[in-house]
């Protein structure tokens, strides 16, 4: 039998052991291939999809590629470690070191080719489904089935190069291994794990620092806190598994009432060694699962934004201009004609106010006539207000500002106009669209507006339409020519050709359409990337179990000879597997909960429901995976005990 045939038969014989590796690597190839199909699709290239979605997919595609490199490197190292005895025997039977490394190289390349072919094959099989689902997520017309040679060649070349580099790397690792090390394999006697109390305490401190940074994060300081928070949690997690978990188990061993009871002695004693041996694997699984849960949870929470969107935009369309000009009358006529063509009823509200500078904060404020405020409040179903002469109330620019505004009754002098207002409080909600006006407003008597002849004016025209959010596609088309002028004015402003735009036009329907496209893109990416990460996290555990399988079979067979029943054996295995599967996921969930707490600072409405649903889905998936692996693992252990 030649070496090539031997390598192929060896891979075929070990397909059960390599099952999780095939699944995870093939899934990574498939997702990479799917993103390539989207990116190289002719409808995408012709401008059917926004450039933002394409860029996001390219980033996600190469993120999966980089992650796949480290995942496959860990997998091949784990399998190489599990096969040391077999390789040692082949070496004793006369196989040279060169041929031994060539054998491993051929085996890895067989696995690589199978993974690439399987991934691309399933990608092609489900291509139409993914294109339909993807275009639905992105709010596009259904994309037709199309096979791009660019996506096929890119996926094949990229993953062949990845597997080639890893295969060469593992062959070099094998070259450094001595024969005696191969023969001994993993059967070396284990010493009692040693841990440090100080490193265990450091894990608690780092968790405390990371969690404190997360729960005290605000929209303003999130960027600055992100790196130290992630670093604290990551380092703390490493010390938790390498030091603190073993320290806790060793303390439990000293408790006679807990330790000396039925099978706990066997479970705890074995866990002390397992936790130490698997600490790095637990760390990897926890961090990968945290990324998966947090990313999918973050994408799911974006659904809350649609509820928050309408609250922050009382008007479907807004038009803001500083001075009277015929161009504004023409633009408003165009907007109203578009609404009539779309068959949409509307209510028009005009606000003519003044600009001023607060003598206290030196910030610009807009003075809104009391009659205009009450007109908008009545139309929207808000509370109307009454003011005495020189009294005023603050109107927040948006919902988030409401929590930061000082509403203490006080005098507010207005610079340049020699007027002092008496602050009465703050209204319950904004009356202007978010991002159409960026500053807070003050409601004042109409007579006050009329006396401020020298102050700058502002004119705000808003159009209310019932059900604009449900019909955002129609609403987004209104005033398209005006919107094009706004974009042109913005470009001129950036180039310094103008000092300020002549007018500002915003369409809530257009803003919602673009925001929804961005969030749907992120959700589509988050689900696929999260699935890759979660499957990989489960595969790490699977690899470790089958790496230690032979050693576990010998140990359980020896224990069974002194009277261990099948029921007790199943209980021991279940308890140990529960620790392997659920300790990392529980720690990951705790990390994710604090990540969601930090994310909540970006929203006015609660994201608790969306966060809990994502966590529940991940837990159910982990339970199903645990039940499947437990049954297979118990069958493998029993088979050895019967023989």
Coordinates of C-alpha atoms in Angstrom, one line a residue:
X1 CA 0.0 0.0 0.0
X2 CA 1.5 3.4 -1.0
X3 CA 1.6 6.4 1.3
X4 CA -1.2 8.3 -0.5
X5 CA -3.6 5.3 -0.3
X6 CA -2.7 4.8 3.4
X7 CA -3.4 8.5 4.2
X8 CA -6.8 8.4 2.4
X9 CA -7.8 5.2 4.3
X10 CA -6.7 6.6 7.6
X11 CA -8.8 9.8 7.1
X12 CA -11.8 7.7 6.0
X13 CA -11.4 5.5 9.1
X14 CA -11.2 8.5 11.4
X15 CA -14.2 10.3 9.9
X16 CA -16.1 10.1 13.2
X17 CA -13.3 11.7 15.1
X18 CA -13.0 14.4 12.5
X19 CA -16.7 15.0 12.2
X20 CA -16.9 18.2 14.2
X21 CA -13.8 19.5 12.4
X22 CA -15.4 18.8 9.0
X23 CA -18.7 20.4 10.1
X24 CA -17.1 23.6 11.4
X25 CA -14.5 24.1 8.7
X26 CA -17.0 23.3 5.9
X27 CA -19.5 25.7 7.5
X28 CA -16.8 28.4 7.5
X29 CA -16.1 27.7 3.8
X30 CA -19.8 27.8 3.0
X31 CA -20.4 31.2 4.7
X32 CA -17.3 32.7 3.1
X33 CA -18.5 31.4 -0.3
X34 CA -22.0 32.8 0.3
X35 CA -20.6 36.2 1.0
X36 CA -18.6 36.0 -2.2
X37 CA -21.7 35.1 -4.2
X38 CA -23.4 38.3 -2.8
X39 CA -20.4 40.5 -3.5
X40 CA -19.8 39.2 -7.1
X41 CA -23.5 39.0 -8.0
X42 CA -24.2 41.1 -11.2
X43 CA -27.3 42.7 -9.6
X44 CA -25.1 43.8 -6.7
X45 CA -22.5 45.2 -9.1
X46 CA -25.1 47.2 -11.0
X47 CA -26.1 49.1 -7.9
X48 CA -29.1 47.2 -6.6
X49 CA -27.6 47.0 -3.2
X50 CA -26.0 49.8 -1.1
X51 CA -22.2 50.1 -0.9
X52 CA -22.5 49.9 2.9
X53 CA -23.9 46.4 2.7
X54 CA -21.1 45.2 0.4
X55 CA -18.3 46.7 2.6
X56 CA -19.8 45.2 5.7
X57 CA -20.0 41.7 4.0
X58 CA -16.4 42.0 2.8
X59 CA -15.3 42.8 6.4
X60 CA -17.3 39.9 7.8
X61 CA -16.0 37.5 5.1
X62 CA -12.4 38.2 6.0
X63 CA -13.2 38.1 9.7
X64 CA -14.4 34.6 9.2
X65 CA -11.3 33.8 7.2
X66 CA -9.0 35.0 10.0
X67 CA -11.0 33.2 12.7
X68 CA -11.0 30.0 10.6
X69 CA -7.2 30.1 10.5
X70 CA -6.8 30.0 14.3
X71 CA -9.7 27.6 14.7
X72 CA -8.3 25.1 12.1
X73 CA -4.8 25.5 13.6
X74 CA -6.2 24.6 17.1
X75 CA -8.1 21.7 15.6
X76 CA -5.2 20.1 13.8
X77 CA -3.0 20.5 16.8
X78 CA -5.6 18.8 19.0
X79 CA -5.9 15.9 16.5
X80 CA -2.1 15.6 16.2
X81 CA -1.8 15.3 20.0
X82 CA -4.5 12.6 20.1
X83 CA -2.6 10.5 17.5
X84 CA 0.8 10.7 19.0
X85 CA 0.9 7.0 19.9
X86 CA -0.2 5.9 16.4
X87 CA 2.5 8.0 14.8
X88 CA 5.0 6.7 17.3
X89 CA 4.2 3.1 16.4
X90 CA 4.5 3.9 12.7
X91 CA 7.9 5.4 13.4
X92 CA 8.9 2.2 15.3
X93 CA 7.8 0.1 12.4
X94 CA 10.3 1.8 10.1
X95 CA 8.6 4.9 8.8
X96 CA 11.1 7.7 8.4
X97 CA 10.5 11.1 10.0
X98 CA 10.2 12.6 6.5
X99 CA 7.5 10.1 5.4
X100 CA 5.8 10.5 8.8
X101 CA 5.5 14.3 8.2
X102 CA 4.5 13.6 4.5
X103 CA 1.7 11.3 5.8
X104 CA 0.4 14.0 8.1
X105 CA 0.6 16.5 5.3
X106 CA -1.4 14.3 3.0
X107 CA -4.0 13.5 5.6
X108 CA -4.5 17.2 6.3
X109 CA -4.7 18.0 2.6
X110 CA -7.4 15.3 2.2
X111 CA -9.4 16.9 5.0
X112 CA -8.8 20.4 3.5
X113 CA -10.1 19.3 0.1
X114 CA -13.1 17.5 1.6
X115 CA -13.9 20.6 3.7
X116 CA -13.6 23.0 0.7
X117 CA -15.6 20.8 -1.6
X118 CA -18.3 20.2 1.1
X119 CA -18.5 23.9 1.9
X120 CA -18.8 25.0 -1.7
X121 CA -21.1 22.1 -2.5
X122 CA -23.6 23.1 0.3
X123 CA -23.2 26.7 -0.6
X124 CA -24.3 25.9 -4.2
X125 CA -27.0 23.6 -3.0
X126 CA -28.6 26.3 -0.8
X127 CA -27.4 29.2 -2.9
X128 CA -30.9 30.2 -4.1
X129 CA -32.3 30.0 -0.5
X130 CA -29.5 32.2 0.8
X131 CA -29.8 34.7 -2.0
X132 CA -33.6 35.0 -1.3
X133 CA -33.2 35.2 2.4
X134 CA -30.3 37.6 2.1
X135 CA -32.2 39.9 -0.3
X136 CA -35.2 39.8 2.0
X137 CA -33.0 40.8 5.0
X138 CA -31.5 43.6 3.0
X139 CA -34.9 44.8 1.7
X140 CA -34.0 44.2 -1.9
X141 CA -35.8 42.6 -4.9
X142 CA -35.1 38.8 -4.9
X143 CA -31.6 38.1 -6.4
X144 CA -31.6 35.6 -9.2
X145 CA -29.5 32.4 -8.9
X146 CA -26.0 33.1 -10.3
X147 CA -22.7 31.2 -10.0
X148 CA -19.7 33.4 -10.1
X149 CA -16.4 31.9 -11.1
X150 CA -14.8 34.7 -9.1
X151 CA -16.5 33.5 -5.9
X152 CA -15.6 29.9 -6.6
X153 CA -11.9 30.7 -7.3
X154 CA -11.6 33.1 -4.4
X155 CA -13.0 30.6 -1.9
X156 CA -11.0 27.7 -3.2
X157 CA -7.7 29.6 -3.4
X158 CA -8.1 31.4 -0.1
X159 CA -8.9 28.2 1.9
X160 CA -6.3 26.1 0.0
X161 CA -3.7 28.6 1.0
X162 CA -5.0 28.7 4.6
X163 CA -5.0 24.8 4.9
X164 CA -1.6 24.7 3.3
X165 CA 0.0 27.1 5.7
X166 CA -1.5 25.3 8.7
X167 CA -0.5 21.9 7.3
X168 CA 3.1 23.0 6.9
X169 CA 3.1 24.5 10.4
X170 CA 1.8 21.2 12.0
X171 CA 4.4 19.2 10.0
X172 CA 7.1 21.4 11.5
X173 CA 5.6 20.8 15.0
X174 CA 5.9 17.1 14.4
X175 CA 9.5 17.4 13.3
X176 CA 10.4 18.7 16.7
X177 CA 8.7 15.9 18.6
X178 CA 10.9 13.0 19.8
X179 CA 9.9 9.3 19.4
X180 CA 9.5 8.7 23.1
X181 CA 7.1 11.6 23.3
X182 CA 5.0 10.1 20.5
X183 CA 4.9 6.7 22.2
X184 CA 4.0 8.1 25.6
X185 CA 1.3 10.3 24.0
X186 CA -1.0 11.7 26.7
X187 CA -0.3 9.0 29.2
X188 CA 2.2 11.0 31.2
X189 CA 1.5 10.9 34.9
X190 CA -0.2 14.1 36.0
X191 CA 1.0 16.2 38.9
X192 CA -1.4 17.9 41.3
X193 CA -2.3 21.2 39.8
X194 CA -0.8 24.2 41.5
X195 CA -2.7 27.5 41.6
X196 CA -2.0 31.0 43.0
X197 CA -4.4 32.7 45.4
X198 CA -3.2 36.1 44.1
X199 CA -4.0 35.3 40.5
X200 CA -7.4 34.0 41.6
X201 CA -8.0 37.3 43.4
X202 CA -6.8 39.1 40.3
X203 CA -9.5 37.4 38.2
X204 CA -12.1 38.7 40.6
X205 CA -10.7 42.2 40.5
X206 CA -10.4 42.2 36.7
X207 CA -14.0 41.0 36.4
X208 CA -15.1 43.7 38.8
X209 CA -13.3 46.4 36.8
X210 CA -14.6 45.2 33.5
X211 CA -18.2 44.9 34.8
X212 CA -18.0 48.3 36.4
X213 CA -16.8 49.9 33.2
X214 CA -19.7 48.2 31.3
X215 CA -22.5 49.3 33.6
X216 CA -21.3 52.9 33.9
X217 CA -20.8 53.2 30.1
X218 CA -22.7 56.1 28.4
X219 CA -23.0 57.1 24.8
X220 CA -20.3 59.7 25.2
X221 CA -17.6 57.5 26.9
X222 CA -18.3 54.2 25.1
X223 CA -15.5 54.6 22.6
X224 CA -12.9 55.3 25.4
X225 CA -14.1 52.5 27.7
X226 CA -14.4 49.7 25.1
X227 CA -10.8 48.7 25.0
X228 CA -10.0 48.7 28.8
X229 CA -13.3 46.9 29.4
X230 CA -12.7 44.1 26.9
X231 CA -9.0 43.8 28.1
X232 CA -10.1 43.4 31.7
X233 CA -12.8 40.8 30.9
X234 CA -10.4 38.8 28.6
X235 CA -7.5 38.7 31.0
X236 CA -9.9 38.0 33.9
X237 CA -11.5 35.1 32.1
X238 CA -8.1 33.6 31.4
X239 CA -7.1 33.7 35.1
X240 CA -10.6 32.5 36.1
X241 CA -10.1 29.2 34.2
X242 CA -6.4 28.7 34.8
X243 CA -6.4 29.7 38.5
X244 CA -9.6 30.5 40.2
X245 CA -11.7 27.6 39.0
X246 CA -9.1 25.1 40.1
X247 CA -8.7 27.0 43.4
X248 CA -12.4 26.6 44.1
X249 CA -12.4 22.9 43.3
X250 CA -9.5 22.3 45.6
X251 CA -11.3 24.1 48.4
X252 CA -14.3 21.9 47.8
X253 CA -12.1 18.8 48.1
X254 CA -11.2 19.9 51.6
X255 CA -14.9 20.0 52.6
X256 CA -15.6 16.5 53.9
X257 CA -19.4 17.0 54.1
X258 CA -19.5 17.9 50.4
X259 CA -16.6 15.9 49.0
X260 CA -17.1 12.5 50.7
X261 CA -20.6 11.8 49.3
X262 CA -21.4 9.1 46.7
X263 CA -19.7 9.8 43.4
X264 CA -18.7 13.4 44.2
X265 CA -15.2 12.3 45.2
X266 CA -14.6 10.9 41.7
X267 CA -16.3 13.9 39.9
X268 CA -14.5 16.7 41.8
X269 CA -11.1 14.9 41.8
X270 CA -11.3 14.4 38.0
X271 CA -12.6 18.0 37.5
X272 CA -9.5 19.4 39.2
X273 CA -7.3 17.9 36.5
X274 CA -9.8 18.6 33.7
X275 CA -10.2 22.2 34.6
X276 CA -6.4 22.7 34.6
X277 CA -5.8 20.7 31.4
X278 CA -8.7 22.3 29.6
X279 CA -8.3 25.9 30.9
X280 CA -7.1 27.3 27.6
X281 CA -9.9 25.5 25.8
X282 CA -12.5 26.9 28.3
X283 CA -11.0 30.3 27.8
X284 CA -11.3 30.1 24.0
X285 CA -14.8 28.7 24.1
X286 CA -15.9 31.4 26.5
X287 CA -14.5 34.3 24.5
X288 CA -15.8 32.9 21.2
X289 CA -19.3 32.3 22.7
X290 CA -19.3 35.8 24.2
X291 CA -18.5 37.3 20.8
X292 CA -21.2 35.2 19.2
X293 CA -23.9 36.0 21.8
X294 CA -23.0 39.7 22.0
X295 CA -22.8 40.2 18.2
X296 CA -26.2 38.5 17.5
X297 CA -27.7 40.2 20.5
X298 CA -26.5 43.6 19.3
X299 CA -28.0 43.0 15.9
X300 CA -31.3 41.8 17.4
X301 CA -31.5 44.8 19.7
X302 CA -31.3 47.1 16.6
X303 CA -35.0 46.2 16.1
X304 CA -35.8 48.4 19.0
X305 CA -34.6 51.3 17.0
X306 CA -37.7 51.2 14.7
X307 CA -39.9 51.8 17.8
X308 CA -37.6 54.6 18.9
X309 CA -37.5 56.0 15.4
X310 CA -41.1 57.3 15.2
X311 CA -41.0 58.8 18.7
X312 CA -38.0 60.9 17.7
X313 CA -39.7 62.1 14.5
X314 CA -43.1 63.7 15.0
X315 CA -43.1 64.9 11.4
X316 CA -42.8 62.7 8.3
X317 CA -41.1 65.5 6.4
X318 CA -39.4 68.6 7.6
X319 CA -38.0 71.7 5.8
X320 CA -35.9 74.2 7.7
X321 CA -34.7 77.5 6.2
X322 CA -33.2 80.7 7.7
X323 CA -34.5 83.5 5.4
X324 CA -37.5 84.2 3.2
X325 CA -36.7 83.3 -0.5
X326 CA -38.7 82.3 -3.5
X327 CA -36.7 79.1 -3.8
X328 CA -38.2 77.8 -0.6
X329 CA -41.8 78.4 -1.8
X330 CA -40.9 76.4 -4.9
X331 CA -39.4 73.6 -2.9
X332 CA -42.4 73.4 -0.6
X333 CA -44.7 73.2 -3.7
X334 CA -42.6 70.3 -5.1
X335 CA -42.9 68.4 -1.8
X336 CA -46.6 68.9 -1.6
X337 CA -47.1 67.9 -5.2
X338 CA -45.1 64.7 -4.6
X339 CA -47.4 63.9 -1.6
X340 CA -50.5 64.4 -3.7
X341 CA -49.1 62.1 -6.5
X342 CA -48.5 59.4 -3.8
X343 CA -52.1 59.9 -2.6
X344 CA -51.0 60.7 0.9
X345 CA -53.0 63.0 3.2
X346 CA -50.9 65.4 5.4
X347 CA -51.2 68.2 7.9
X348 CA -48.9 71.1 7.4
X349 CA -47.4 73.0 10.5
X350 CA -45.3 76.1 10.2
X351 CA -43.1 77.5 13.0
X352 CA -41.5 80.9 12.7
X353 CA -39.1 81.5 15.5
X354 CA -35.9 83.3 16.6
X355 CA -32.4 82.2 17.4
X356 CA -30.7 83.3 20.6
X357 CA -27.6 82.6 22.8
X358 CA -28.1 81.5 26.4
X359 CA -26.3 83.8 28.8
X360 CA -25.7 80.9 31.2
X361 CA -24.3 78.2 28.9
X362 CA -23.3 80.3 25.9
X363 CA -25.1 77.7 23.7
X364 CA -27.5 78.5 20.9
X365 CA -31.2 78.0 21.6
X366 CA -34.2 78.4 19.4
X367 CA -37.2 80.4 20.6
X368 CA -40.5 78.7 19.7
X369 CA -43.8 80.7 19.8
X370 CA -46.2 79.3 22.4
X371 CA -49.0 79.1 19.8
X372 CA -46.8 77.0 17.4
X373 CA -45.9 74.6 20.2
X374 CA -49.5 74.2 21.3
X375 CA -50.6 73.6 17.7
X376 CA -48.0 70.8 17.3
X377 CA -48.9 69.4 20.7
X378 CA -52.6 69.3 19.9
X379 CA -51.9 67.6 16.5
X380 CA -49.7 64.9 18.1
X381 CA -51.8 64.4 21.2
X382 CA -49.3 65.9 23.6
X383 CA -50.1 68.1 26.6
X384 CA -50.5 71.8 25.8
X385 CA -48.9 74.4 28.1
X386 CA -49.6 77.8 29.5
X387 CA -47.0 80.5 30.2
X388 CA -47.0 83.9 31.9
X389 CA -45.1 86.8 30.5
X390 CA -41.3 86.1 30.4
X391 CA -41.9 82.5 31.5
X392 CA -40.4 79.7 29.4
X393 CA -40.1 75.9 29.2
X394 CA -37.3 73.8 27.6
X395 CA -38.1 71.6 24.7
X396 CA -35.3 68.9 24.3
X397 CA -33.7 68.3 20.9
X398 CA -34.3 64.6 21.3
X399 CA -35.3 62.0 23.9
X400 CA -31.7 61.4 25.1
X401 CA -31.1 65.0 25.9
X402 CA -34.1 64.9 28.4
X403 CA -32.0 63.0 30.9
X404 CA -29.1 65.5 30.8
X405 CA -31.0 68.8 31.0
X406 CA -31.1 70.8 34.2
X407 CA -34.8 71.8 34.8
X408 CA -34.2 73.6 38.0
X409 CA -36.3 76.9 38.0
X410 CA -33.9 79.7 37.3
X411 CA -33.4 82.9 35.3
X412 CA -32.1 82.4 31.7
X413 CA -30.6 85.6 30.3
X414 CA -30.5 85.8 26.5
X415 CA -27.3 87.4 25.2
X416 CA -27.5 90.2 22.6
X417 CA -31.2 90.8 23.0
X418 CA -31.3 92.0 26.7
X419 CA -34.1 89.6 27.7
X420 CA -34.2 87.4 30.8
X421 CA -36.6 84.5 30.9
X422 CA -37.9 82.6 34.0
X423 CA -37.5 78.8 33.5
X424 CA -40.7 76.9 34.5
X425 CA -39.5 73.4 33.6
X426 CA -39.4 71.1 30.7
X427 CA -42.0 69.6 28.4
X428 CA -42.6 65.9 28.2
X429 CA -41.3 65.2 24.7
X430 CA -39.5 66.8 21.7
X431 CA -41.7 68.5 19.1
X432 CA -39.2 68.6 16.2
X433 CA -37.5 65.8 14.3
X434 CA -34.2 64.4 15.6
X435 CA -31.3 65.6 13.4
X436 CA -33.4 68.3 11.7
X437 CA -32.7 70.6 14.7
X438 CA -29.7 69.7 16.8
X439 CA -30.2 72.2 19.7
X440 CA -32.7 72.6 22.6
X441 CA -35.5 75.0 22.2
X442 CA -37.3 77.4 24.6
X443 CA -41.1 78.0 24.3
X444 CA -41.9 81.7 24.8
X445 CA -44.9 84.0 24.3
X446 CA -45.7 85.0 20.8
X447 CA -45.3 88.7 21.8
X448 CA -41.7 88.0 22.9
X449 CA -40.9 86.7 19.3
X450 CA -42.4 89.9 17.8
X451 CA -40.2 92.1 20.0
X452 CA -36.9 90.4 18.9
X453 CA -36.7 92.1 15.5
X454 CA -32.8 92.1 15.5
X455 CA -32.5 88.4 16.3
X456 CA -31.9 85.8 13.5
X457 CA -35.0 84.0 12.3
X458 CA -35.6 80.4 11.6
X459 CA -38.5 78.9 9.7
X460 CA -39.6 75.3 10.2
X461 CA -42.2 73.6 8.1
X462 CA -43.3 70.1 9.1
X463 CA -45.7 67.6 7.4
X464 CA -47.5 65.1 9.6
X465 CA -48.8 61.9 7.9
X466 CA -50.5 59.0 9.6
X467 CA -48.9 55.6 8.9
X468 CA -45.7 57.0 7.3
X469 CA -43.6 54.4 9.1
X470 CA -45.7 51.5 7.6
X471 CA -45.4 53.1 4.2
X472 CA -41.8 54.3 4.5
X473 CA -41.0 53.1 0.9
X474 CA -43.6 55.6 -0.5
X475 CA -42.6 58.4 2.0
X476 CA -38.9 58.0 1.0
X477 CA -39.7 58.9 -2.6
X478 CA -41.3 62.3 -1.6
X479 CA -39.1 65.3 -2.3
X480 CA -36.3 63.2 -4.0
X481 CA -35.2 66.2 -6.1
X482 CA -35.0 68.4 -3.0
X483 CA -33.0 65.7 -1.2
X484 CA -30.5 65.7 -4.1
X485 CA -30.1 69.4 -3.6
X486 CA -29.4 68.8 0.1
X487 CA -26.7 66.3 -0.8
X488 CA -25.2 68.7 -3.3
X489 CA -25.2 71.6 -0.7
X490 CA -23.5 69.2 1.8
X491 CA -20.7 68.5 -0.7
X492 CA -20.2 72.2 -1.3
X493 CA -20.1 72.9 2.5
X494 CA -17.4 70.2 2.9
X495 CA -15.3 71.8 0.1
X496 CA -15.7 75.2 1.7
X497 CA -17.6 76.7 -1.2
X498 CA -20.5 77.8 1.0
X499 CA -20.6 78.8 4.7
X500 CA -24.0 77.2 5.5
X501 CA -26.6 75.3 3.5
X502 CA -29.5 77.5 2.2
X503 CA -32.1 75.0 3.6
X504 CA -32.3 71.6 5.3
X505 CA -34.8 68.9 4.2
X506 CA -35.2 65.6 6.0
X507 CA -37.5 62.7 5.1
X508 CA -38.2 60.3 8.0
X509 CA -39.2 57.7 5.5
X510 CA -35.9 58.0 3.7
X511 CA -33.9 58.0 6.9
X512 CA -35.8 54.9 8.1
X513 CA -35.2 53.1 4.8
X514 CA -31.5 53.7 5.0
X515 CA -31.3 52.9 8.7
X516 CA -33.3 49.7 8.2
X517 CA -31.0 48.7 5.3
X518 CA -27.9 49.2 7.5
X519 CA -29.4 47.2 10.4
X520 CA -30.7 44.4 8.2
X521 CA -27.3 44.1 6.7
X522 CA -25.7 43.9 10.2
X523 CA -28.3 41.4 11.3
X524 CA -27.7 39.2 8.3
X525 CA -24.0 39.3 8.9
X526 CA -24.3 38.9 12.7
X527 CA -26.4 35.8 12.4
X528 CA -24.0 34.0 10.0
X529 CA -20.9 35.1 11.8
X530 CA -22.5 34.2 15.2
X531 CA -23.4 30.8 13.8
X532 CA -19.8 30.2 12.7
X533 CA -18.5 31.3 16.1
X534 CA -21.0 29.2 18.0
X535 CA -20.4 26.0 16.0
X536 CA -16.7 26.5 16.5
X537 CA -17.1 27.0 20.3
X538 CA -19.0 23.6 20.4
X539 CA -16.3 22.0 18.2
X540 CA -13.5 23.1 20.7
X541 CA -15.3 21.0 23.4
X542 CA -15.8 18.1 21.0
X543 CA -12.1 18.0 20.0
X544 CA -11.1 18.0 23.6
X545 CA -13.4 15.2 24.5
X546 CA -12.2 12.9 21.8
X547 CA -8.6 13.9 22.5
X548 CA -9.0 12.5 26.0
X549 CA -11.3 9.6 25.0
X550 CA -8.8 6.8 25.2
X551 CA -7.5 7.9 28.6
X552 CA -11.1 8.2 29.9
X553 CA -12.0 4.7 28.6
X554 CA -9.1 3.2 30.5
X555 CA -9.9 5.1 33.7
X556 CA -13.6 4.3 33.6
X557 CA -12.9 0.6 32.9
X558 CA -10.6 0.4 35.9
X559 CA -13.3 2.1 38.1
X560 CA -16.0 -0.2 36.9
X561 CA -14.0 -3.2 38.2
X562 CA -14.5 -2.0 41.8
X563 CA -18.3 -1.9 41.5
X564 CA -19.2 1.3 39.6
X565 CA -22.7 0.7 38.1
X566 CA -23.9 2.0 34.7
X567 CA -26.2 4.5 36.4
X568 CA -23.3 5.9 38.5
X569 CA -21.0 5.9 35.4
X570 CA -23.6 7.9 33.5
X571 CA -24.0 10.3 36.4
X572 CA -20.2 10.9 36.5
X573 CA -19.9 11.4 32.8
X574 CA -23.0 13.7 32.7
X575 CA -21.7 15.8 35.6
X576 CA -18.3 16.2 33.9
X577 CA -19.7 17.0 30.5
X578 CA -22.1 19.5 32.1
X579 CA -19.1 21.3 33.4
X580 CA -17.3 21.2 30.1
X581 CA -20.4 22.4 28.1
X582 CA -22.1 24.8 30.5
X583 CA -19.4 26.5 32.6
X584 CA -18.0 28.4 29.6
X585 CA -21.4 29.2 28.2
X586 CA -22.6 30.5 31.6
X587 CA -19.5 32.7 31.9
X588 CA -20.1 33.9 28.3
X589 CA -23.7 34.7 29.1
X590 CA -22.7 36.8 32.2
X591 CA -20.1 38.7 30.0
X592 CA -22.8 39.2 27.4
X593 CA -25.3 40.6 29.9
X594 CA -22.9 43.3 30.9
X595 CA -22.1 43.9 27.2
X596 CA -25.9 44.4 26.7
X597 CA -26.0 46.8 29.7
X598 CA -23.3 48.9 28.0
X599 CA -25.3 48.7 24.7
X600 CA -28.4 49.9 26.4
X601 CA -26.8 53.3 26.8
X602 CA -27.3 53.8 23.0
X603 CA -31.0 53.3 23.3
X604 CA -33.8 55.2 25.0
X605 CA -36.1 52.2 24.9
X606 CA -35.3 48.9 26.7
X607 CA -33.5 46.1 24.8
X608 CA -34.0 43.5 27.6
X609 CA -36.5 41.4 25.7
X610 CA -34.3 41.1 22.6
X611 CA -31.2 40.3 24.7
X612 CA -33.0 37.6 26.7
X613 CA -34.4 36.0 23.5
X614 CA -30.9 35.7 22.0
X615 CA -29.5 34.2 25.2
X616 CA -32.3 31.7 25.4
X617 CA -31.8 30.6 21.8
X618 CA -28.1 30.1 22.5
X619 CA -28.8 28.1 25.7
X620 CA -31.3 25.8 23.9
X621 CA -28.8 25.2 21.1
X622 CA -26.1 24.4 23.7
X623 CA -28.5 22.0 25.5
X624 CA -29.3 20.1 22.3
X625 CA -25.6 19.9 21.4
X626 CA -24.8 18.6 24.9
X627 CA -27.5 15.9 24.8
X628 CA -26.3 14.7 21.4
X629 CA -22.6 14.6 22.4
X630 CA -23.3 13.0 25.8
X631 CA -25.1 10.1 24.2
X632 CA -22.3 9.5 21.7
X633 CA -19.6 9.9 24.3
X634 CA -21.2 7.5 26.7
X635 CA -21.6 4.9 23.9
X636 CA -17.9 5.2 23.1
X637 CA -16.9 4.8 26.7
X638 CA -19.2 1.8 27.2
X639 CA -17.9 0.1 24.1
X640 CA -14.3 0.0 25.5
X641 CA -15.6 -1.3 28.9
X642 CA -17.4 -4.2 27.2
X643 CA -14.4 -5.2 25.1

